[in-house]
Amino acid sequence: MALQEKLYTVEDVWQLGHQPENEGKHYYLIDGELFWEMPPGYAHGRIAGHIFRYFLNYAEEHDLGDGSVETGYYPTDDRYTLLSPDVAFIRKENLPPADHEKFVPRMPDLAVEVLSPSNSLAELRRKVTVYLANGTAIVWLVLPARQGVEVWRADADGEPQSEFVARDGSLSGEQILPGFSLDLRRLFPQT
């Protein structure tokens, strides 16, 4: 849901998020336009939590970097864009200091967005273009109802390209998490 009265900045969102009346609201920005999302439900949170755990376990074992959940990221040269992926991974050489309190002044190397009833696929695909235009190498759009994931990357011309990986497939960490593989049956068990 868009909430537009002015062009908002990263600093505005930080202030809004710390006001008691906004507790539980998740804000993000695209080109100064302010949006908020409802907190995720169980199925969404379960999938995001599992992905985070798999990232973290693999990254720690191979000393590759660190992950985060629902953390704000913004391009270093753009105070009007702020996204908060459900799960993010940052390579070791790109990590902020461990005690960094505010939003991260760069986009994650790999971002994960899980589609939930409170947002649309069009909204998530809009975020994909923002991630890829600002340095994120891979974006996974998890589609629970389809039991699969759209994997997005920028092509040689910088244009977003996707491929769909179904429940019987697996996701690769590619150059971001070399050697990492996630069997999608782990995210989408038979019901």
JSON list of C-alpha atoms in Angstrom, two decimals:
[
{"chain": "A", "resi": 1, "resn": "MET", "atom": "CA", "xyz": [0.00, 0.00, 0.00]},
{"chain": "A", "resi": 2, "resn": "ALA", "atom": "CA", "xyz": [1.52, 3.35, -1.02]},
{"chain": "A", "resi": 3, "resn": "LEU", "atom": "CA", "xyz": [1.45, 6.24, 1.44]},
{"chain": "A", "resi": 4, "resn": "GLN", "atom": "CA", "xyz": [2.47, 9.34, -0.50]},
{"chain": "A", "resi": 5, "resn": "GLU", "atom": "CA", "xyz": [2.54, 12.86, 0.92]},
{"chain": "A", "resi": 6, "resn": "LYS", "atom": "CA", "xyz": [6.11, 13.81, 0.02]},
{"chain": "A", "resi": 7, "resn": "LEU", "atom": "CA", "xyz": [9.34, 12.23, -1.18]},
{"chain": "A", "resi": 8, "resn": "TYR", "atom": "CA", "xyz": [10.57, 10.10, 1.69]},
{"chain": "A", "resi": 9, "resn": "THR", "atom": "CA", "xyz": [14.21, 9.30, 2.48]},
{"chain": "A", "resi": 10, "resn": "VAL", "atom": "CA", "xyz": [15.97, 6.47, 4.27]},
{"chain": "A", "resi": 11, "resn": "GLU", "atom": "CA", "xyz": [16.23, 8.72, 7.33]},
{"chain": "A", "resi": 12, "resn": "ASP", "atom": "CA", "xyz": [12.46, 9.37, 7.28]},
{"chain": "A", "resi": 13, "resn": "VAL", "atom": "CA", "xyz": [11.77, 5.63, 7.29]},
{"chain": "A", "resi": 14, "resn": "TRP", "atom": "CA", "xyz": [14.18, 5.13, 10.19]},
{"chain": "A", "resi": 15, "resn": "GLN", "atom": "CA", "xyz": [12.27, 7.77, 12.18]},
{"chain": "A", "resi": 16, "resn": "LEU", "atom": "CA", "xyz": [8.83, 6.40, 11.22]},
{"chain": "A", "resi": 17, "resn": "GLY", "atom": "CA", "xyz": [9.83, 2.89, 12.20]},
{"chain": "A", "resi": 18, "resn": "HIS", "atom": "CA", "xyz": [10.80, 4.04, 15.68]},
{"chain": "A", "resi": 19, "resn": "GLN", "atom": "CA", "xyz": [7.49, 5.73, 16.49]},
{"chain": "A", "resi": 20, "resn": "PRO", "atom": "CA", "xyz": [5.27, 3.69, 18.84]},
{"chain": "A", "resi": 21, "resn": "GLU", "atom": "CA", "xyz": [2.20, 4.01, 16.61]},
{"chain": "A", "resi": 22, "resn": "ASN", "atom": "CA", "xyz": [4.10, 2.30, 13.78]},
{"chain": "A", "resi": 23, "resn": "GLU", "atom": "CA", "xyz": [5.15, -0.79, 15.72]},
{"chain": "A", "resi": 24, "resn": "GLY", "atom": "CA", "xyz": [4.80, -3.88, 13.56]},
{"chain": "A", "resi": 25, "resn": "LYS", "atom": "CA", "xyz": [4.67, -1.98, 10.26]},
{"chain": "A", "resi": 26, "resn": "HIS", "atom": "CA", "xyz": [7.27, -2.82, 7.64]},
{"chain": "A", "resi": 27, "resn": "TYR", "atom": "CA", "xyz": [8.16, 0.17, 5.45]},
{"chain": "A", "resi": 28, "resn": "TYR", "atom": "CA", "xyz": [10.08, 0.36, 2.21]},
{"chain": "A", "resi": 29, "resn": "LEU", "atom": "CA", "xyz": [10.85, 3.05, -0.41]},
{"chain": "A", "resi": 30, "resn": "ILE", "atom": "CA", "xyz": [11.12, 3.12, -4.17]},
{"chain": "A", "resi": 31, "resn": "ASP", "atom": "CA", "xyz": [12.15, 6.47, -5.65]},
{"chain": "A", "resi": 32, "resn": "GLY", "atom": "CA", "xyz": [10.93, 8.33, -2.55]},
{"chain": "A", "resi": 33, "resn": "GLU", "atom": "CA", "xyz": [7.51, 6.64, -2.56]},
{"chain": "A", "resi": 34, "resn": "LEU", "atom": "CA", "xyz": [6.68, 5.15, 0.82]},
{"chain": "A", "resi": 35, "resn": "PHE", "atom": "CA", "xyz": [5.05, 1.73, 1.11]},
{"chain": "A", "resi": 36, "resn": "TRP", "atom": "CA", "xyz": [4.18, -0.46, 4.07]},
{"chain": "A", "resi": 37, "resn": "GLU", "atom": "CA", "xyz": [3.51, -4.15, 4.35]},
{"chain": "A", "resi": 38, "resn": "MET", "atom": "CA", "xyz": [1.78, -6.19, 6.99]},
{"chain": "A", "resi": 39, "resn": "PRO", "atom": "CA", "xyz": [4.01, -8.51, 9.00]},
{"chain": "A", "resi": 40, "resn": "PRO", "atom": "CA", "xyz": [4.20, -11.92, 7.34]},
{"chain": "A", "resi": 41, "resn": "GLY", "atom": "CA", "xyz": [2.09, -14.90, 8.33]},
{"chain": "A", "resi": 42, "resn": "TYR", "atom": "CA", "xyz": [3.28, -18.33, 9.38]},
{"chain": "A", "resi": 43, "resn": "ALA", "atom": "CA", "xyz": [3.79, -19.99, 5.96]},
{"chain": "A", "resi": 44, "resn": "HIS", "atom": "CA", "xyz": [5.74, -16.97, 4.71]},
{"chain": "A", "resi": 45, "resn": "GLY", "atom": "CA", "xyz": [7.84, -16.81, 7.88]},
{"chain": "A", "resi": 46, "resn": "ARG", "atom": "CA", "xyz": [8.51, -20.56, 7.85]},
{"chain": "A", "resi": 47, "resn": "ILE", "atom": "CA", "xyz": [9.86, -20.47, 4.30]},
{"chain": "A", "resi": 48, "resn": "ALA", "atom": "CA", "xyz": [11.97, -17.35, 4.92]},
{"chain": "A", "resi": 49, "resn": "GLY", "atom": "CA", "xyz": [13.28, -18.84, 8.18]},
{"chain": "A", "resi": 50, "resn": "HIS", "atom": "CA", "xyz": [14.36, -22.06, 6.51]},
{"chain": "A", "resi": 51, "resn": "ILE", "atom": "CA", "xyz": [16.13, -20.22, 3.69]},
{"chain": "A", "resi": 52, "resn": "PHE", "atom": "CA", "xyz": [17.93, -18.03, 6.22]},
{"chain": "A", "resi": 53, "resn": "ARG", "atom": "CA", "xyz": [19.02, -21.09, 8.21]},
{"chain": "A", "resi": 54, "resn": "TYR", "atom": "CA", "xyz": [20.35, -22.84, 5.10]},
{"chain": "A", "resi": 55, "resn": "PHE", "atom": "CA", "xyz": [22.24, -19.68, 4.03]},
{"chain": "A", "resi": 56, "resn": "LEU", "atom": "CA", "xyz": [23.68, -19.12, 7.46]},
{"chain": "A", "resi": 57, "resn": "ASN", "atom": "CA", "xyz": [24.78, -22.71, 8.04]},
{"chain": "A", "resi": 58, "resn": "TYR", "atom": "CA", "xyz": [26.49, -22.89, 4.64]},
{"chain": "A", "resi": 59, "resn": "ALA", "atom": "CA", "xyz": [28.07, -19.43, 4.87]},
{"chain": "A", "resi": 60, "resn": "GLU", "atom": "CA", "xyz": [29.48, -20.08, 8.34]},
{"chain": "A", "resi": 61, "resn": "GLU", "atom": "CA", "xyz": [30.86, -23.47, 7.35]},
{"chain": "A", "resi": 62, "resn": "HIS", "atom": "CA", "xyz": [32.63, -21.96, 4.31]},
{"chain": "A", "resi": 63, "resn": "ASP", "atom": "CA", "xyz": [33.39, -18.48, 5.76]},
{"chain": "A", "resi": 64, "resn": "LEU", "atom": "CA", "xyz": [31.55, -16.72, 2.91]},
{"chain": "A", "resi": 65, "resn": "GLY", "atom": "CA", "xyz": [29.58, -13.95, 4.56]},
{"chain": "A", "resi": 66, "resn": "ASP", "atom": "CA", "xyz": [26.39, -13.43, 6.56]},
{"chain": "A", "resi": 67, "resn": "GLY", "atom": "CA", "xyz": [22.66, -13.28, 6.17]},
{"chain": "A", "resi": 68, "resn": "SER", "atom": "CA", "xyz": [19.84, -11.19, 7.55]},
{"chain": "A", "resi": 69, "resn": "VAL", "atom": "CA", "xyz": [16.07, -11.26, 7.80]},
{"chain": "A", "resi": 70, "resn": "GLU", "atom": "CA", "xyz": [13.81, -8.28, 7.03]},
{"chain": "A", "resi": 71, "resn": "THR", "atom": "CA", "xyz": [16.69, -5.81, 7.24]},
{"chain": "A", "resi": 72, "resn": "GLY", "atom": "CA", "xyz": [16.65, -2.48, 5.39]},
{"chain": "A", "resi": 73, "resn": "TYR", "atom": "CA", "xyz": [19.13, -2.05, 2.52]},
{"chain": "A", "resi": 74, "resn": "TYR", "atom": "CA", "xyz": [19.64, 1.02, 0.33]},
{"chain": "A", "resi": 75, "resn": "PRO", "atom": "CA", "xyz": [21.99, 1.96, -2.51]},
{"chain": "A", "resi": 76, "resn": "THR", "atom": "CA", "xyz": [24.88, 4.07, -1.24]},
{"chain": "A", "resi": 77, "resn": "ASP", "atom": "CA", "xyz": [24.09, 6.88, -3.67]},
{"chain": "A", "resi": 78, "resn": "ASP", "atom": "CA", "xyz": [20.29, 6.85, -3.33]},
{"chain": "A", "resi": 79, "resn": "ARG", "atom": "CA", "xyz": [18.56, 8.13, -0.17]},
{"chain": "A", "resi": 80, "resn": "TYR", "atom": "CA", "xyz": [15.12, 7.56, -1.76]},
{"chain": "A", "resi": 81, "resn": "THR", "atom": "CA", "xyz": [15.23, 3.80, -2.14]},
{"chain": "A", "resi": 82, "resn": "LEU", "atom": "CA", "xyz": [15.07, 1.30, 0.72]},
{"chain": "A", "resi": 83, "resn": "LEU", "atom": "CA", "xyz": [14.13, -2.36, 0.44]},
{"chain": "A", "resi": 84, "resn": "SER", "atom": "CA", "xyz": [13.79, -4.95, 3.16]},
{"chain": "A", "resi": 85, "resn": "PRO", "atom": "CA", "xyz": [14.11, -8.43, 1.67]},
{"chain": "A", "resi": 86, "resn": "ASP", "atom": "CA", "xyz": [12.61, -11.32, 3.60]},
{"chain": "A", "resi": 87, "resn": "VAL", "atom": "CA", "xyz": [16.07, -12.90, 3.55]},
{"chain": "A", "resi": 88, "resn": "ALA", "atom": "CA", "xyz": [19.35, -11.44, 2.33]},
{"chain": "A", "resi": 89, "resn": "PHE", "atom": "CA", "xyz": [22.91, -12.63, 1.98]},
{"chain": "A", "resi": 90, "resn": "ILE", "atom": "CA", "xyz": [26.01, -10.43, 1.87]},
{"chain": "A", "resi": 91, "resn": "ARG", "atom": "CA", "xyz": [29.41, -11.76, 0.86]},
{"chain": "A", "resi": 92, "resn": "LYS", "atom": "CA", "xyz": [32.16, -11.42, 3.46]},
{"chain": "A", "resi": 93, "resn": "GLU", "atom": "CA", "xyz": [33.96, -8.59, 1.64]},
{"chain": "A", "resi": 94, "resn": "ASN", "atom": "CA", "xyz": [30.76, -6.52, 1.53]},
{"chain": "A", "resi": 95, "resn": "LEU", "atom": "CA", "xyz": [29.60, -6.89, 5.13]},
{"chain": "A", "resi": 96, "resn": "PRO", "atom": "CA", "xyz": [28.97, -3.84, 7.30]},
{"chain": "A", "resi": 97, "resn": "PRO", "atom": "CA", "xyz": [30.51, -3.94, 10.79]},
{"chain": "A", "resi": 98, "resn": "ALA", "atom": "CA", "xyz": [28.75, -6.45, 13.06]},
{"chain": "A", "resi": 99, "resn": "ASP", "atom": "CA", "xyz": [27.65, -3.62, 15.38]},
{"chain": "A", "resi": 100, "resn": "HIS", "atom": "CA", "xyz": [26.09, -1.54, 12.54]},
{"chain": "A", "resi": 101, "resn": "GLU", "atom": "CA", "xyz": [22.69, -0.48, 13.93]},
{"chain": "A", "resi": 102, "resn": "LYS", "atom": "CA", "xyz": [20.93, 1.29, 11.08]},
{"chain": "A", "resi": 103, "resn": "PHE", "atom": "CA", "xyz": [19.93, 0.26, 7.56]},
{"chain": "A", "resi": 104, "resn": "VAL", "atom": "CA", "xyz": [22.71, -1.21, 5.42]},
{"chain": "A", "resi": 105, "resn": "PRO", "atom": "CA", "xyz": [24.16, 1.32, 2.93]},
{"chain": "A", "resi": 106, "resn": "ARG", "atom": "CA", "xyz": [24.32, -1.15, 0.03]},
{"chain": "A", "resi": 107, "resn": "MET", "atom": "CA", "xyz": [22.08, -3.74, -1.53]},
{"chain": "A", "resi": 108, "resn": "PRO", "atom": "CA", "xyz": [22.53, -7.40, -0.60]},
{"chain": "A", "resi": 109, "resn": "ASP", "atom": "CA", "xyz": [24.40, -9.72, -2.95]},
{"chain": "A", "resi": 110, "resn": "LEU", "atom": "CA", "xyz": [21.45, -12.14, -2.93]},
{"chain": "A", "resi": 111, "resn": "ALA", "atom": "CA", "xyz": [17.89, -11.12, -1.98]},
{"chain": "A", "resi": 112, "resn": "VAL", "atom": "CA", "xyz": [14.90, -13.36, -1.28]},
{"chain": "A", "resi": 113, "resn": "GLU", "atom": "CA", "xyz": [11.30, -12.18, -1.40]},
{"chain": "A", "resi": 114, "resn": "VAL", "atom": "CA", "xyz": [8.46, -14.55, -0.46]},
{"chain": "A", "resi": 115, "resn": "LEU", "atom": "CA", "xyz": [5.06, -13.85, -2.03]},
{"chain": "A", "resi": 116, "resn": "SER", "atom": "CA", "xyz": [2.35, -13.58, 0.60]},
{"chain": "A", "resi": 117, "resn": "PRO", "atom": "CA", "xyz": [-1.36, -12.64, 0.52]},
{"chain": "A", "resi": 118, "resn": "SER", "atom": "CA", "xyz": [-0.53, -9.04, 1.48]},
{"chain": "A", "resi": 119, "resn": "ASN", "atom": "CA", "xyz": [1.45, -8.31, -1.70]},
{"chain": "A", "resi": 120, "resn": "SER", "atom": "CA", "xyz": [1.23, -9.01, -5.41]},
{"chain": "A", "resi": 121, "resn": "LEU", "atom": "CA", "xyz": [3.63, -10.63, -7.81]},
{"chain": "A", "resi": 122, "resn": "ALA", "atom": "CA", "xyz": [3.79, -7.31, -9.69]},
{"chain": "A", "resi": 123, "resn": "GLU", "atom": "CA", "xyz": [4.96, -5.55, -6.50]},
{"chain": "A", "resi": 124, "resn": "LEU", "atom": "CA", "xyz": [7.69, -8.13, -5.94]},
{"chain": "A", "resi": 125, "resn": "ARG", "atom": "CA", "xyz": [8.82, -7.97, -9.57]},
{"chain": "A", "resi": 126, "resn": "ARG", "atom": "CA", "xyz": [9.09, -4.18, -9.23]},
{"chain": "A", "resi": 127, "resn": "LYS", "atom": "CA", "xyz": [11.41, -4.76, -6.28]},
{"chain": "A", "resi": 128, "resn": "VAL", "atom": "CA", "xyz": [13.44, -7.19, -8.42]},
{"chain": "A", "resi": 129, "resn": "THR", "atom": "CA", "xyz": [14.22, -4.43, -10.91]},
{"chain": "A", "resi": 130, "resn": "VAL", "atom": "CA", "xyz": [15.34, -2.15, -8.06]},
{"chain": "A", "resi": 131, "resn": "TYR", "atom": "CA", "xyz": [17.58, -4.84, -6.53]},
{"chain": "A", "resi": 132, "resn": "LEU", "atom": "CA", "xyz": [19.21, -5.74, -9.85]},
{"chain": "A", "resi": 133, "resn": "ALA", "atom": "CA", "xyz": [19.69, -2.10, -10.91]},
{"chain": "A", "resi": 134, "resn": "ASN", "atom": "CA", "xyz": [21.50, -1.41, -7.64]},
{"chain": "A", "resi": 135, "resn": "GLY", "atom": "CA", "xyz": [24.02, -4.24, -7.40]},
{"chain": "A", "resi": 136, "resn": "THR", "atom": "CA", "xyz": [22.15, -7.32, -6.21]},
{"chain": "A", "resi": 137, "resn": "ALA", "atom": "CA", "xyz": [23.40, -10.26, -8.32]},
{"chain": "A", "resi": 138, "resn": "ILE", "atom": "CA", "xyz": [20.57, -12.74, -7.70]},
{"chain": "A", "resi": 139, "resn": "VAL", "atom": "CA", "xyz": [16.97, -12.36, -6.52]},
{"chain": "A", "resi": 140, "resn": "TRP", "atom": "CA", "xyz": [14.80, -15.33, -5.59]},
{"chain": "A", "resi": 141, "resn": "LEU", "atom": "CA", "xyz": [11.04, -14.73, -5.69]},
{"chain": "A", "resi": 142, "resn": "VAL", "atom": "CA", "xyz": [9.51, -17.59, -3.75]},
{"chain": "A", "resi": 143, "resn": "LEU", "atom": "CA", "xyz": [6.00, -18.46, -4.94]},
{"chain": "A", "resi": 144, "resn": "PRO", "atom": "CA", "xyz": [4.44, -20.78, -2.34]},
{"chain": "A", "resi": 145, "resn": "ALA", "atom": "CA", "xyz": [1.18, -21.42, -4.24]},
{"chain": "A", "resi": 146, "resn": "ARG", "atom": "CA", "xyz": [3.17, -22.54, -7.30]},
{"chain": "A", "resi": 147, "resn": "GLN", "atom": "CA", "xyz": [5.69, -24.42, -5.15]},
{"chain": "A", "resi": 148, "resn": "GLY", "atom": "CA", "xyz": [8.59, -22.85, -6.95]},
{"chain": "A", "resi": 149, "resn": "VAL", "atom": "CA", "xyz": [10.95, -19.91, -7.26]},
{"chain": "A", "resi": 150, "resn": "GLU", "atom": "CA", "xyz": [11.60, -17.32, -9.94]},
{"chain": "A", "resi": 151, "resn": "VAL", "atom": "CA", "xyz": [15.36, -16.78, -10.09]},
{"chain": "A", "resi": 152, "resn": "TRP", "atom": "CA", "xyz": [16.23, -13.31, -11.37]},
{"chain": "A", "resi": 153, "resn": "ARG", "atom": "CA", "xyz": [19.55, -11.97, -12.66]},
{"chain": "A", "resi": 154, "resn": "ALA", "atom": "CA", "xyz": [20.59, -9.09, -14.90]},
{"chain": "A", "resi": 155, "resn": "ASP", "atom": "CA", "xyz": [21.71, -10.11, -18.39]},
{"chain": "A", "resi": 156, "resn": "ALA", "atom": "CA", "xyz": [24.80, -8.70, -20.13]},
{"chain": "A", "resi": 157, "resn": "ASP", "atom": "CA", "xyz": [22.83, -5.54, -21.01]},
{"chain": "A", "resi": 158, "resn": "GLY", "atom": "CA", "xyz": [21.61, -5.09, -17.43]},
{"chain": "A", "resi": 159, "resn": "GLU", "atom": "CA", "xyz": [18.07, -6.24, -18.25]},
{"chain": "A", "resi": 160, "resn": "PRO", "atom": "CA", "xyz": [16.26, -8.44, -15.69]},
{"chain": "A", "resi": 161, "resn": "GLN", "atom": "CA", "xyz": [15.90, -12.07, -16.79]},
{"chain": "A", "resi": 162, "resn": "SER", "atom": "CA", "xyz": [14.20, -14.89, -14.94]},
{"chain": "A", "resi": 163, "resn": "GLU", "atom": "CA", "xyz": [13.81, -18.61, -14.91]},
{"chain": "A", "resi": 164, "resn": "PHE", "atom": "CA", "xyz": [11.29, -20.63, -12.92]},
{"chain": "A", "resi": 165, "resn": "VAL", "atom": "CA", "xyz": [12.54, -23.49, -10.74]},
{"chain": "A", "resi": 166, "resn": "ALA", "atom": "CA", "xyz": [9.79, -25.91, -9.69]},
{"chain": "A", "resi": 167, "resn": "ARG", "atom": "CA", "xyz": [9.49, -27.97, -6.49]},
{"chain": "A", "resi": 168, "resn": "ASP", "atom": "CA", "xyz": [11.48, -30.86, -7.96]},
{"chain": "A", "resi": 169, "resn": "GLY", "atom": "CA", "xyz": [14.43, -28.58, -8.77]},
{"chain": "A", "resi": 170, "resn": "SER", "atom": "CA", "xyz": [17.10, -26.87, -6.71]},
{"chain": "A", "resi": 171, "resn": "LEU", "atom": "CA", "xyz": [18.53, -23.39, -6.33]},
{"chain": "A", "resi": 172, "resn": "SER", "atom": "CA", "xyz": [22.21, -22.62, -6.68]},
{"chain": "A", "resi": 173, "resn": "GLY", "atom": "CA", "xyz": [24.21, -20.02, -4.81]},
{"chain": "A", "resi": 174, "resn": "GLU", "atom": "CA", "xyz": [26.08, -19.40, -8.07]},
{"chain": "A", "resi": 175, "resn": "GLN", "atom": "CA", "xyz": [29.00, -16.97, -7.62]},
{"chain": "A", "resi": 176, "resn": "ILE", "atom": "CA", "xyz": [27.51, -15.52, -4.41]},
{"chain": "A", "resi": 177, "resn": "LEU", "atom": "CA", "xyz": [27.46, -18.76, -2.40]},
{"chain": "A", "resi": 178, "resn": "PRO", "atom": "CA", "xyz": [29.74, -21.07, -4.42]},
{"chain": "A", "resi": 179, "resn": "GLY", "atom": "CA", "xyz": [28.77, -24.70, -3.99]},
{"chain": "A", "resi": 180, "resn": "PHE", "atom": "CA", "xyz": [25.49, -23.93, -2.20]},
{"chain": "A", "resi": 181, "resn": "SER", "atom": "CA", "xyz": [22.43, -25.85, -3.37]},
{"chain": "A", "resi": 182, "resn": "LEU", "atom": "CA", "xyz": [18.91, -25.84, -1.97]},
{"chain": "A", "resi": 183, "resn": "ASP", "atom": "CA", "xyz": [16.54, -28.67, -2.89]},
{"chain": "A", "resi": 184, "resn": "LEU", "atom": "CA", "xyz": [13.13, -26.99, -3.13]},
{"chain": "A", "resi": 185, "resn": "ARG", "atom": "CA", "xyz": [11.39, -30.04, -1.65]},
{"chain": "A", "resi": 186, "resn": "ARG", "atom": "CA", "xyz": [12.88, -28.82, 1.64]},
{"chain": "A", "resi": 187, "resn": "LEU", "atom": "CA", "xyz": [10.83, -25.61, 1.32]},
{"chain": "A", "resi": 188, "resn": "PHE", "atom": "CA", "xyz": [7.72, -27.21, -0.14]},
{"chain": "A", "resi": 189, "resn": "PRO", "atom": "CA", "xyz": [7.11, -30.54, 1.57]},
{"chain": "A", "resi": 190, "resn": "GLN", "atom": "CA", "xyz": [4.29, -32.75, 0.31]},
{"chain": "A", "resi": 191, "resn": "THR", "atom": "CA", "xyz": [1.03, -31.96, 2.07]}
]
